[in-house]
Amino acid sequence: MKKVITYGTYDLFHQGHYNLLKHAKELGDYLIVGVTSEAFDQARGKLNVRDSLVKRIENVRKSGFADEIIVEEYMGQKIDDIKRYGIDIFTVGSDWVGHFDYLNEFCKVHYLERTKGISSTDIRNRETIRLGVWGAGSVAHRFCLEAKFVSGLEVTGIYREGVDEAAANELAEQNQLLIYEDWQEFMEEVDAVYICNPLQEHARCIRMALEAAKHVICETPFMSDAKEAEALFELAGQKKLILFHGLKTAYCPAFLRMVSLSKTGLIGNVLTVDASFTKIFANASSGQVRSNSGGSMNALGEYPLLAAIKLLGTDFRESKFFSRKTEDVDGYTWFYLGYEHSMAKGTVAIDAKKEGCLTIAGTKGYLYVPSPWWKTEYFEARFENFNKNMKYFYKFQGEGFRYEIAEFVRCILKGQGSLMLTKEESLAMARVLEMYRDSVGVETF
């Protein structure tokens, strides 16, 4: 019996997939089909797969060509599978010609002609979301670069209000974007708006975009007024639009795995979350600091708050802040959130530096994420008995924006908010920033 194996994601199953499986089956007597897992797709940088693994497997099964279906979960699995199943022929589409020649050592490699004019990427791109940018700082440059890795979305233009002309021109030139001076013209050309201007402008800008019936992704820090933030979420809901909190760490695979692992009881009951995010700006004048949303708590506070709220919840009972201020701007802030049976501590700074790690203490052990934890790709579970220690690795692609952009696209297409960072969690962060803004529980030194 001649055994054949092939692999694919099989997202948005189409005629091309059907034809490929049909021809693969014709090569032998028994066809094994490997369907890639979500985690493996993410590790390979394939971020915007629409269908679930269960649905993709079911679509392959319905084709009627697969005698057996397996899940591909890691790099190098193809060699293991070929040996395990006694494979005679490995086959894949002709767009991979040469890429898998190394498998000739283990079996025959055969490249199949693909169905021309159709692919999952093409299907996703037919529903392309046109995104406009409002803001032109350094974060906008990184966002636009990362957006190119996500199919189904295209950054098309910049709205100039409140944006430095030279910065707008540079962003437009680097990304082949149009610059719009007129709001109505801008709104006619986009489906969604990325807001990355100063914090104090966020509420007004979000409301303008929502009232124009556009989806919104707003860069961190999201809001420092919880009541206003809630009203904007309600407005988005009424208009059936997505209001998305652009805090990139919340959507990164390793961070999500770490949060899930902490909730399994592996390290027991979580007692303390301790996170730091500090920077030293060159020439940290008050002007430079204010350009980063008005100090360390506003500029960076959402990152340790994300760790605290994802791990301990939104129901904190008290908050305290200790800040070192210069000209009424905090260059260094340490804060505390008290819960019924646990607590969170965070350190943020824009003119001081300390180890940027995340530690989660539990009754059985602890999780340790080394610096920079907000770009998590590796973490450890550590115990009293070091022989039980475990290490976890997940690839972190680029600057991390591509993960939030892919989730934003998914939310728009599904018509539902993200479970990776919920409205309630965003409101809890806004509540903490509001208390700090209003000097509730704030001490200075």
GROMACS .gro file of C-alpha atoms in nm:
model
  445
    1MET     CA    1   0.000   0.000   0.000
    2LYS     CA    2   0.142   0.338  -0.107
    3LYS     CA    3   0.101   0.604   0.163
    4VAL     CA    4   0.082   0.975   0.082
    5ILE     CA    5   0.094   1.269   0.326
    6THR     CA    6   0.020   1.638   0.276
    7TYR     CA    7  -0.018   1.940   0.504
    8GLY     CA    8  -0.203   2.270   0.506
    9THR     CA    9  -0.403   2.523   0.704
   10TYR     CA   10  -0.719   2.479   0.490
   11ASP     CA   11  -0.863   2.810   0.604
   12LEU     CA   12  -1.180   2.928   0.426
   13PHE     CA   13  -1.191   2.592   0.245
   14HIS     CA   14  -1.223   2.647  -0.131
   15GLN     CA   15  -1.198   2.473  -0.468
   16GLY     CA   16  -0.819   2.498  -0.466
   17HIS     CA   17  -0.802   2.297  -0.144
   18TYR     CA   18  -1.044   2.042  -0.285
   19ASN     CA   19  -0.840   2.000  -0.603
   20LEU     CA   20  -0.513   1.969  -0.412
   21LEU     CA   21  -0.652   1.695  -0.186
   22LYS     CA   22  -0.804   1.515  -0.487
   23HIS     CA   23  -0.471   1.507  -0.670
   24ALA     CA   24  -0.285   1.408  -0.352
   25LYS     CA   25  -0.519   1.110  -0.313
   26GLU     CA   26  -0.452   1.005  -0.671
   27LEU     CA   27  -0.080   0.965  -0.592
   28GLY     CA   28  -0.134   0.660  -0.370
   29ASP     CA   29  -0.366   0.429  -0.183
   30TYR     CA   30  -0.387   0.597   0.157
   31LEU     CA   31  -0.385   0.975   0.220
   32ILE     CA   32  -0.292   1.135   0.551
   33VAL     CA   33  -0.371   1.506   0.581
   34GLY     CA   34  -0.198   1.724   0.839
   35VAL     CA   35  -0.398   2.030   0.946
   36THR     CA   36  -0.197   2.302   1.120
   37SER     CA   37  -0.289   2.405   1.474
   38GLU     CA   38  -0.358   2.767   1.572
   39ALA     CA   39  -0.038   2.780   1.780
   40PHE     CA   40   0.177   2.650   1.494
   41ASP     CA   41   0.021   2.897   1.251
   42GLN     CA   42   0.096   3.183   1.487
   43ALA     CA   43   0.453   3.063   1.536
   44ARG     CA   44   0.495   3.071   1.157
   45GLY     CA   45   0.355   3.424   1.141
   46LYS     CA   46   0.018   3.319   0.995
   47LEU     CA   47  -0.196   3.537   1.218
   48ASN     CA   48  -0.534   3.587   1.056
   49VAL     CA   49  -0.666   3.236   1.005
   50ARG     CA   50  -1.044   3.276   1.011
   51ASP     CA   51  -1.174   2.922   1.071
   52SER     CA   52  -1.122   2.727   1.392
   53LEU     CA   53  -0.910   2.411   1.392
   54VAL     CA   54  -1.225   2.201   1.442
   55LYS     CA   55  -1.393   2.360   1.139
   56ARG     CA   56  -1.083   2.322   0.922
   57ILE     CA   57  -1.051   1.954   1.011
   58GLU     CA   58  -1.421   1.900   0.941
   59ASN     CA   59  -1.390   2.064   0.598
   60VAL     CA   60  -1.099   1.834   0.508
   61ARG     CA   61  -1.301   1.533   0.627
   62LYS     CA   62  -1.602   1.641   0.418
   63SER     CA   63  -1.388   1.647   0.103
   64GLY     CA   64  -1.389   1.267   0.120
   65PHE     CA   65  -1.024   1.229   0.019
   66ALA     CA   66  -0.850   1.198   0.359
   67ASP     CA   67  -0.816   0.849   0.500
   68GLU     CA   68  -0.665   0.993   0.816
   69ILE     CA   69  -0.635   1.347   0.956
   70ILE     CA   70  -0.365   1.457   1.200
   71VAL     CA   71  -0.276   1.795   1.355
   72GLU     CA   72   0.057   1.960   1.276
   73GLU     CA   73   0.183   2.131   1.590
   74TYR     CA   74   0.557   2.197   1.562
   75MET     CA   75   0.846   2.263   1.326
   76GLY     CA   76   1.012   1.941   1.221
   77GLN     CA   77   0.698   1.732   1.267
   78LYS     CA   78   0.692   1.640   0.897
   79ILE     CA   79   1.003   1.423   0.935
   80ASP     CA   80   0.862   1.260   1.247
   81ASP     CA   81   0.530   1.188   1.074
   82ILE     CA   82   0.695   1.043   0.764
   83LYS     CA   83   0.888   0.799   0.980
   84ARG     CA   84   0.597   0.722   1.213
   85TYR     CA   85   0.343   0.646   0.940
   86GLY     CA   86   0.578   0.485   0.688
   87ILE     CA   87   0.511   0.747   0.420
   88ASP     CA   88   0.607   0.685   0.056
   89ILE     CA   89   0.518   1.026  -0.092
   90PHE     CA   90   0.511   1.374   0.059
   91THR     CA   91   0.315   1.622  -0.151
   92VAL     CA   92   0.229   1.990  -0.130
   93GLY     CA   93   0.137   2.275  -0.364
   94SER     CA   94   0.373   2.402  -0.634
   95ASP     CA   95   0.412   2.740  -0.462
   96TRP     CA   96   0.647   2.551  -0.226
   97VAL     CA   97   0.872   2.410  -0.502
   98GLY     CA   98   1.218   2.339  -0.362
   99HIS     CA   99   1.125   2.426  -0.006
  100PHE     CA  100   1.072   2.065   0.103
  101ASP     CA  101   1.341   1.895  -0.106
  102TYR     CA  102   1.519   1.800   0.217
  103LEU     CA  103   1.244   1.542   0.274
  104ASN     CA  104   1.371   1.340  -0.025
  105GLU     CA  105   1.602   1.173   0.226
  106PHE     CA  106   1.297   1.011   0.386
  107CYS     CA  107   1.046   0.966   0.101
  108LYS     CA  108   0.961   1.091  -0.248
  109VAL     CA  109   0.866   1.461  -0.266
  110HIS     CA  110   0.604   1.561  -0.523
  111TYR     CA  111   0.486   1.919  -0.588
  112LEU     CA  112   0.128   1.954  -0.716
  113GLU     CA  113   0.006   2.232  -0.943
  114ARG     CA  114  -0.217   2.470  -0.752
  115THR     CA  115  -0.554   2.592  -0.880
  116LYS     CA  116  -0.478   2.928  -1.038
  117GLY     CA  117  -0.666   3.240  -0.937
  118ILE     CA  118  -0.784   3.125  -0.595
  119SER     CA  119  -0.631   3.109  -0.247
  120SER     CA  120  -0.738   3.168   0.112
  121THR     CA  121  -0.532   3.488   0.112
  122ASP     CA  122  -0.715   3.612  -0.197
  123ILE     CA  123  -1.050   3.539  -0.034
  124ARG     CA  124  -0.950   3.725   0.282
  125ASN     CA  125  -0.823   4.020   0.078
  126ARG     CA  126  -1.155   4.053  -0.107
  127GLU     CA  127  -1.295   4.167   0.227
  128THR     CA  128  -1.012   4.414   0.285
  129ILE     CA  129  -1.072   4.666   0.561
  130ARG     CA  130  -0.946   5.013   0.468
  131LEU     CA  131  -0.781   5.168   0.773
  132GLY     CA  132  -0.704   5.536   0.821
  133VAL     CA  133  -0.445   5.665   1.070
  134TRP     CA  134  -0.497   5.965   1.296
  135GLY     CA  135  -0.154   6.047   1.434
  136ALA     CA  136   0.201   6.020   1.302
  137GLY     CA  137   0.437   5.952   1.593
  138SER     CA  138   0.690   5.671   1.613
  139VAL     CA  139   0.424   5.422   1.722
  140ALA     CA  140   0.227   5.493   1.401
  141HIS     CA  141   0.535   5.408   1.195
  142ARG     CA  142   0.572   5.072   1.370
  143PHE     CA  143   0.199   5.004   1.341
  144CYS     CA  144   0.193   5.068   0.966
  145LEU     CA  145   0.496   4.844   0.912
  146GLU     CA  146   0.338   4.558   1.109
  147ALA     CA  147   0.001   4.599   0.935
  148LYS     CA  148   0.164   4.477   0.613
  149PHE     CA  149   0.191   4.129   0.768
  150VAL     CA  150  -0.186   4.096   0.815
  151SER     CA  151  -0.403   4.019   0.514
  152GLY     CA  152  -0.756   4.155   0.507
  153LEU     CA  153  -0.650   4.506   0.612
  154GLU     CA  154  -0.483   4.791   0.427
  155VAL     CA  155  -0.365   5.121   0.573
  156THR     CA  156  -0.470   5.379   0.317
  157GLY     CA  157  -0.436   5.731   0.454
  158ILE     CA  158  -0.365   5.981   0.731
  159TYR     CA  159  -0.592   6.248   0.875
  160ARG     CA  160  -0.392   6.564   0.930
  161GLU     CA  161  -0.578   6.740   1.214
  162GLY     CA  162  -0.341   6.791   1.506
  163VAL     CA  163  -0.062   6.606   1.327
  164ASP     CA  164   0.274   6.766   1.252
  165GLU     CA  165   0.298   6.823   0.878
  166ALA     CA  166   0.654   6.693   0.844
  167ALA     CA  167   0.570   6.379   1.046
  168ALA     CA  168   0.257   6.316   0.837
  169ASN     CA  169   0.452   6.357   0.514
  170GLU     CA  170   0.722   6.115   0.632
  171LEU     CA  171   0.468   5.850   0.737
  172ALA     CA  172   0.280   5.891   0.409
  173GLU     CA  173   0.594   5.863   0.198
  174GLN     CA  174   0.723   5.554   0.377
  175ASN     CA  175   0.390   5.371   0.349
  176GLN     CA  176   0.243   5.510   0.023
  177LEU     CA  177  -0.047   5.674   0.207
  178LEU     CA  178  -0.273   5.962   0.111
  179ILE     CA  179  -0.297   6.264   0.340
  180TYR     CA  180  -0.645   6.401   0.410
  181GLU     CA  181  -0.713   6.753   0.534
  182ASP     CA  182  -1.093   6.718   0.521
  183TRP     CA  183  -1.266   6.492   0.775
  184GLN     CA  184  -1.559   6.399   0.554
  185GLU     CA  185  -1.334   6.305   0.265
  186PHE     CA  186  -1.123   6.094   0.503
  187MET     CA  187  -1.433   5.916   0.636
  188GLU     CA  188  -1.556   5.835   0.285
  189GLU     CA  189  -1.232   5.651   0.208
  190VAL     CA  190  -1.190   5.433   0.521
  191ASP     CA  191  -1.377   5.160   0.707
  192ALA     CA  192  -1.187   5.195   1.035
  193VAL     CA  193  -0.962   5.444   1.214
  194TYR     CA  194  -0.642   5.387   1.411
  195ILE     CA  195  -0.610   5.660   1.675
  196CYS     CA  196  -0.258   5.722   1.801
  197ASN     CA  197  -0.263   6.085   1.907
  198PRO     CA  198  -0.222   6.222   2.265
  199LEU     CA  199  -0.429   6.070   2.547
  200GLN     CA  200  -0.625   6.387   2.611
  201GLU     CA  201  -0.758   6.372   2.252
  202HIS     CA  202  -0.869   6.007   2.257
  203ALA     CA  203  -1.228   6.051   2.375
  204ARG     CA  204  -1.306   6.322   2.118
  205CYS     CA  205  -1.139   6.137   1.833
  206ILE     CA  206  -1.303   5.802   1.917
  207ARG     CA  207  -1.646   5.966   1.934
  208MET     CA  208  -1.597   6.140   1.599
  209ALA     CA  209  -1.501   5.813   1.430
  210LEU     CA  210  -1.785   5.613   1.589
  211GLU     CA  211  -2.042   5.878   1.499
  212ALA     CA  212  -1.916   5.851   1.141
  213ALA     CA  213  -1.992   5.475   1.161
  214LYS     CA  214  -1.627   5.364   1.158
  215HIS     CA  215  -1.463   5.092   1.364
  216VAL     CA  216  -1.190   5.220   1.596
  217ILE     CA  217  -0.863   5.085   1.725
  218CYS     CA  218  -0.717   5.321   1.985
  219GLU     CA  219  -0.353   5.305   2.088
  220THR     CA  220  -0.248   5.272   2.451
  221PRO     CA  221  -0.312   5.452   2.681
  222PHE     CA  222  -0.677   5.401   2.596
  223MET     CA  223  -0.861   5.639   2.832
  224SER     CA  224  -0.819   5.802   3.171
  225ASP     CA  225  -1.192   5.866   3.225
  226ALA     CA  226  -1.384   5.547   3.300
  227LYS     CA  227  -1.729   5.702   3.263
  228GLU     CA  228  -1.645   5.848   2.923
  229ALA     CA  229  -1.486   5.519   2.815
  230GLU     CA  230  -1.801   5.328   2.910
  231ALA     CA  231  -2.015   5.574   2.716
  232LEU     CA  232  -1.800   5.523   2.407
  233PHE     CA  233  -1.827   5.144   2.436
  234GLU     CA  234  -2.205   5.185   2.460
  235LEU     CA  235  -2.206   5.407   2.151
  236ALA     CA  236  -2.003   5.147   1.961
  237GLY     CA  237  -2.246   4.878   2.068
  238GLN     CA  238  -2.547   5.081   1.958
  239LYS     CA  239  -2.393   5.134   1.616
  240LYS     CA  240  -2.272   4.771   1.594
  241LEU     CA  241  -1.912   4.885   1.564
  242ILE     CA  242  -1.589   4.758   1.717
  243LEU     CA  243  -1.410   4.981   1.967
  244PHE     CA  244  -1.076   4.811   2.018
  245HIS     CA  245  -0.812   4.876   2.283
  246GLY     CA  246  -0.472   4.868   2.109
  247LEU     CA  247  -0.253   4.732   2.389
  248LYS     CA  248  -0.035   4.493   2.191
  249THR     CA  249   0.084   4.268   2.475
  250ALA     CA  250  -0.274   4.160   2.544
  251TYR     CA  251  -0.290   3.984   2.207
  252CYS     CA  252   0.052   3.817   2.197
  253PRO     CA  253   0.056   3.434   2.205
  254ALA     CA  254   0.306   3.385   2.489
  255PHE     CA  255   0.136   3.634   2.720
  256LEU     CA  256  -0.201   3.467   2.659
  257ARG     CA  257  -0.050   3.122   2.727
  258MET     CA  258   0.113   3.249   3.044
  259VAL     CA  259  -0.217   3.391   3.173
  260SER     CA  260  -0.400   3.067   3.093
  261LEU     CA  261  -0.131   2.859   3.263
  262SER     CA  262  -0.153   3.068   3.580
  263LYS     CA  263  -0.525   2.991   3.601
  264THR     CA  264  -0.477   2.612   3.586
  265GLY     CA  265  -0.355   2.597   3.946
  266LEU     CA  266  -0.001   2.500   3.841
  267ILE     CA  267   0.150   2.753   4.083
  268GLY     CA  268  -0.142   2.734   4.328
  269ASN     CA  269  -0.342   3.041   4.425
  270VAL     CA  270  -0.193   3.359   4.279
  271LEU     CA  271  -0.103   3.596   4.563
  272THR     CA  272   0.105   3.868   4.399
  273VAL     CA  273   0.162   4.007   4.050
  274ASP     CA  274   0.468   4.230   4.021
  275ALA     CA  275   0.552   4.397   3.689
  276SER     CA  276   0.787   4.673   3.575
  277PHE     CA  277   0.817   4.877   3.256
  278THR     CA  278   1.075   5.155   3.267
  279LYS     CA  279   1.255   5.370   3.011
  280ILE     CA  280   1.503   5.654   3.012
  281PHE     CA  281   1.426   5.910   2.745
  282ALA     CA  282   1.708   6.105   2.590
  283ASN     CA  283   1.677   6.461   2.720
  284ALA     CA  284   1.377   6.381   2.938
  285SER     CA  285   1.251   6.738   2.946
  286SER     CA  286   0.893   6.809   3.043
  287GLY     CA  287   0.814   6.864   2.673
  288GLN     CA  288   0.951   6.521   2.579
  289VAL     CA  289   0.767   6.361   2.870
  290ARG     CA  290   0.437   6.531   2.793
  291SER     CA  291   0.455   6.409   2.435
  292ASN     CA  292   0.434   6.057   2.579
  293SER     CA  293   0.086   6.119   2.724
  294GLY     CA  294   0.188   6.315   3.029
  295GLY     CA  295   0.426   6.107   3.240
  296SER     CA  296   0.520   5.751   3.322
  297MET     CA  297   0.184   5.635   3.462
  298ASN     CA  298  -0.010   5.747   3.157
  299ALA     CA  299   0.252   5.647   2.901
  300LEU     CA  300   0.340   5.302   3.039
  301GLY     CA  301   0.098   5.222   3.323
  302GLU     CA  302  -0.140   5.010   3.115
  303TYR     CA  303   0.124   4.740   3.067
  304PRO     CA  304   0.165   4.638   3.436
  305LEU     CA  305  -0.207   4.706   3.480
  306LEU     CA  306  -0.275   4.455   3.204
  307ALA     CA  307  -0.079   4.187   3.391
  308ALA     CA  308  -0.257   4.267   3.716
  309ILE     CA  309  -0.609   4.273   3.575
  310LYS     CA  310  -0.569   3.969   3.347
  311LEU     CA  311  -0.431   3.762   3.635
  312LEU     CA  312  -0.626   3.896   3.933
  313GLY     CA  313  -0.940   4.043   3.777
  314THR     CA  314  -1.111   4.381   3.766
  315ASP     CA  315  -1.248   4.379   4.122
  316PHE     CA  316  -0.964   4.549   4.310
  317ARG     CA  317  -1.059   4.715   4.637
  318GLU     CA  318  -0.800   4.988   4.675
  319SER     CA  319  -0.519   5.159   4.491
  320LYS     CA  320  -0.214   5.356   4.598
  321PHE     CA  321   0.047   5.545   4.397
  322PHE     CA  322   0.391   5.679   4.490
  323SER     CA  323   0.540   5.917   4.234
  324ARG     CA  324   0.855   6.114   4.181
  325LYS     CA  325   0.752   6.426   3.992
  326THR     CA  326   0.940   6.702   3.814
  327GLU     CA  327   0.745   7.007   3.700
  328ASP     CA  328   0.424   6.818   3.784
  329VAL     CA  329   0.516   6.527   3.555
  330ASP     CA  330   0.584   6.184   3.703
  331GLY     CA  331   0.911   6.039   3.585
  332TYR     CA  332   0.880   5.740   3.819
  333THR     CA  333   0.571   5.582   3.974
  334TRP     CA  334   0.518   5.274   4.189
  335PHE     CA  335   0.158   5.162   4.235
  336TYR     CA  336  -0.036   4.904   4.431
  337LEU     CA  337  -0.376   4.739   4.375
  338GLY     CA  338  -0.531   4.556   4.667
  339TYR     CA  339  -0.767   4.260   4.615
  340GLU     CA  340  -0.951   4.047   4.869
  341HIS     CA  341  -0.687   3.774   4.879
  342SER     CA  342  -0.409   3.907   4.659
  343MET     CA  343  -0.232   4.220   4.538
  344ALA     CA  344  -0.057   4.368   4.238
  345LYS     CA  345   0.245   4.592   4.224
  346GLY     CA  346   0.373   4.789   3.928
  347THR     CA  347   0.665   5.017   3.852
  348VAL     CA  348   0.676   5.254   3.554
  349ALA     CA  349   0.931   5.520   3.469
  350ILE     CA  350   1.041   5.744   3.187
  351ASP     CA  351   1.351   5.883   3.354
  352ALA     CA  352   1.470   5.583   3.559
  353LYS     CA  353   1.558   5.221   3.494
  354LYS     CA  354   1.508   4.887   3.670
  355GLU     CA  355   1.473   4.524   3.566
  356GLY     CA  356   1.170   4.494   3.338
  357CYS     CA  357   1.045   4.154   3.447
  358LEU     CA  358   0.710   4.009   3.553
  359THR     CA  359   0.677   3.777   3.852
  360ILE     CA  360   0.360   3.596   3.955
  361ALA     CA  361   0.382   3.446   4.304
  362GLY     CA  362   0.161   3.154   4.400
  363THR     CA  363   0.115   2.916   4.691
  364LYS     CA  364   0.287   2.629   4.505
  365GLY     CA  365   0.544   2.814   4.294
  366TYR     CA  366   0.581   3.116   4.072
  367LEU     CA  367   0.594   3.224   3.708
  368TYR     CA  368   0.884   3.435   3.592
  369VAL     CA  369   0.887   3.637   3.266
  370PRO     CA  370   1.223   3.804   3.196
  371SER     CA  371   1.270   4.151   3.054
  372PRO     CA  372   1.114   4.275   2.836
  373TRP     CA  373   0.810   4.087   2.963
  374TRP     CA  374   0.571   4.303   2.755
  375LYS     CA  375   0.724   4.129   2.451
  376THR     CA  376   0.680   3.788   2.606
  377GLU     CA  377   0.817   3.492   2.412
  378TYR     CA  378   0.968   3.293   2.697
  379PHE     CA  379   0.870   3.231   3.058
  380GLU     CA  380   0.938   2.982   3.336
  381ALA     CA  381   0.739   2.804   3.604
  382ARG     CA  382   0.962   2.768   3.910
  383PHE     CA  383   0.910   2.561   4.223
  384GLU     CA  384   1.072   2.482   4.557
  385ASN     CA  385   1.190   2.157   4.402
  386PHE     CA  386   1.386   2.292   4.104
  387ASN     CA  387   1.357   1.954   3.929
  388LYS     CA  388   0.993   2.045   3.861
  389ASN     CA  389   1.082   2.373   3.690
  390MET     CA  390   0.946   2.414   3.337
  391LYS     CA  391   1.033   2.650   3.049
  392TYR     CA  392   0.793   2.771   2.781
  393PHE     CA  393   0.884   2.926   2.444
  394TYR     CA  394   0.654   3.103   2.198
  395LYS     CA  395   0.774   3.309   1.904
  396PHE     CA  396   0.716   3.684   1.927
  397GLN     CA  397   0.692   3.828   1.576
  398GLY     CA  398   0.818   4.178   1.499
  399GLU     CA  399   0.703   4.456   1.732
  400GLY     CA  400   0.386   4.270   1.832
  401PHE     CA  401   0.139   4.505   1.661
  402ARG     CA  402   0.054   4.239   1.403
  403TYR     CA  403  -0.118   4.032   1.673
  404GLU     CA  404  -0.351   4.313   1.778
  405ILE     CA  405  -0.419   4.408   1.415
  406ALA     CA  406  -0.511   4.047   1.329
  407GLU     CA  407  -0.745   4.034   1.629
  408PHE     CA  408  -0.900   4.369   1.531
  409VAL     CA  409  -0.974   4.232   1.183
  410ARG     CA  410  -1.120   3.915   1.333
  411CYS     CA  411  -1.345   4.116   1.566
  412ILE     CA  412  -1.478   4.328   1.277
  413LEU     CA  413  -1.551   4.024   1.062
  414LYS     CA  414  -1.714   3.833   1.348
  415GLY     CA  415  -1.901   4.137   1.475
  416GLN     CA  416  -1.796   4.084   1.835
  417GLY     CA  417  -1.548   4.229   2.081
  418SER     CA  418  -1.226   4.058   2.177
  419LEU     CA  419  -1.204   3.808   2.461
  420MET     CA  420  -0.830   3.867   2.478
  421LEU     CA  421  -0.888   4.212   2.627
  422THR     CA  422  -1.248   4.269   2.726
  423LYS     CA  423  -1.443   4.591   2.765
  424GLU     CA  424  -1.455   4.534   3.142
  425GLU     CA  425  -1.077   4.500   3.159
  426SER     CA  426  -1.026   4.817   2.954
  427LEU     CA  427  -1.266   5.005   3.181
  428ALA     CA  428  -1.079   4.883   3.490
  429MET     CA  429  -0.754   5.023   3.351
  430ALA     CA  430  -0.925   5.351   3.271
  431ARG     CA  431  -1.052   5.362   3.630
  432VAL     CA  432  -0.697   5.330   3.767
  433LEU     CA  433  -0.560   5.600   3.536
  434GLU     CA  434  -0.852   5.823   3.632
  435MET     CA  435  -0.775   5.785   4.002
  436TYR     CA  436  -0.414   5.871   3.936
  437ARG     CA  437  -0.516   6.171   3.725
  438ASP     CA  438  -0.742   6.294   4.007
  439SER     CA  439  -0.467   6.234   4.272
  440VAL     CA  440  -0.676   5.974   4.455
  441GLY     CA  441  -0.433   5.781   4.676
  442VAL     CA  442  -0.131   5.952   4.521
  443GLU     CA  443   0.176   6.045   4.726
  444THR     CA  444   0.482   6.220   4.585
  445PHE     CA  445   0.845   6.216   4.687
   0.00000   0.00000   0.00000
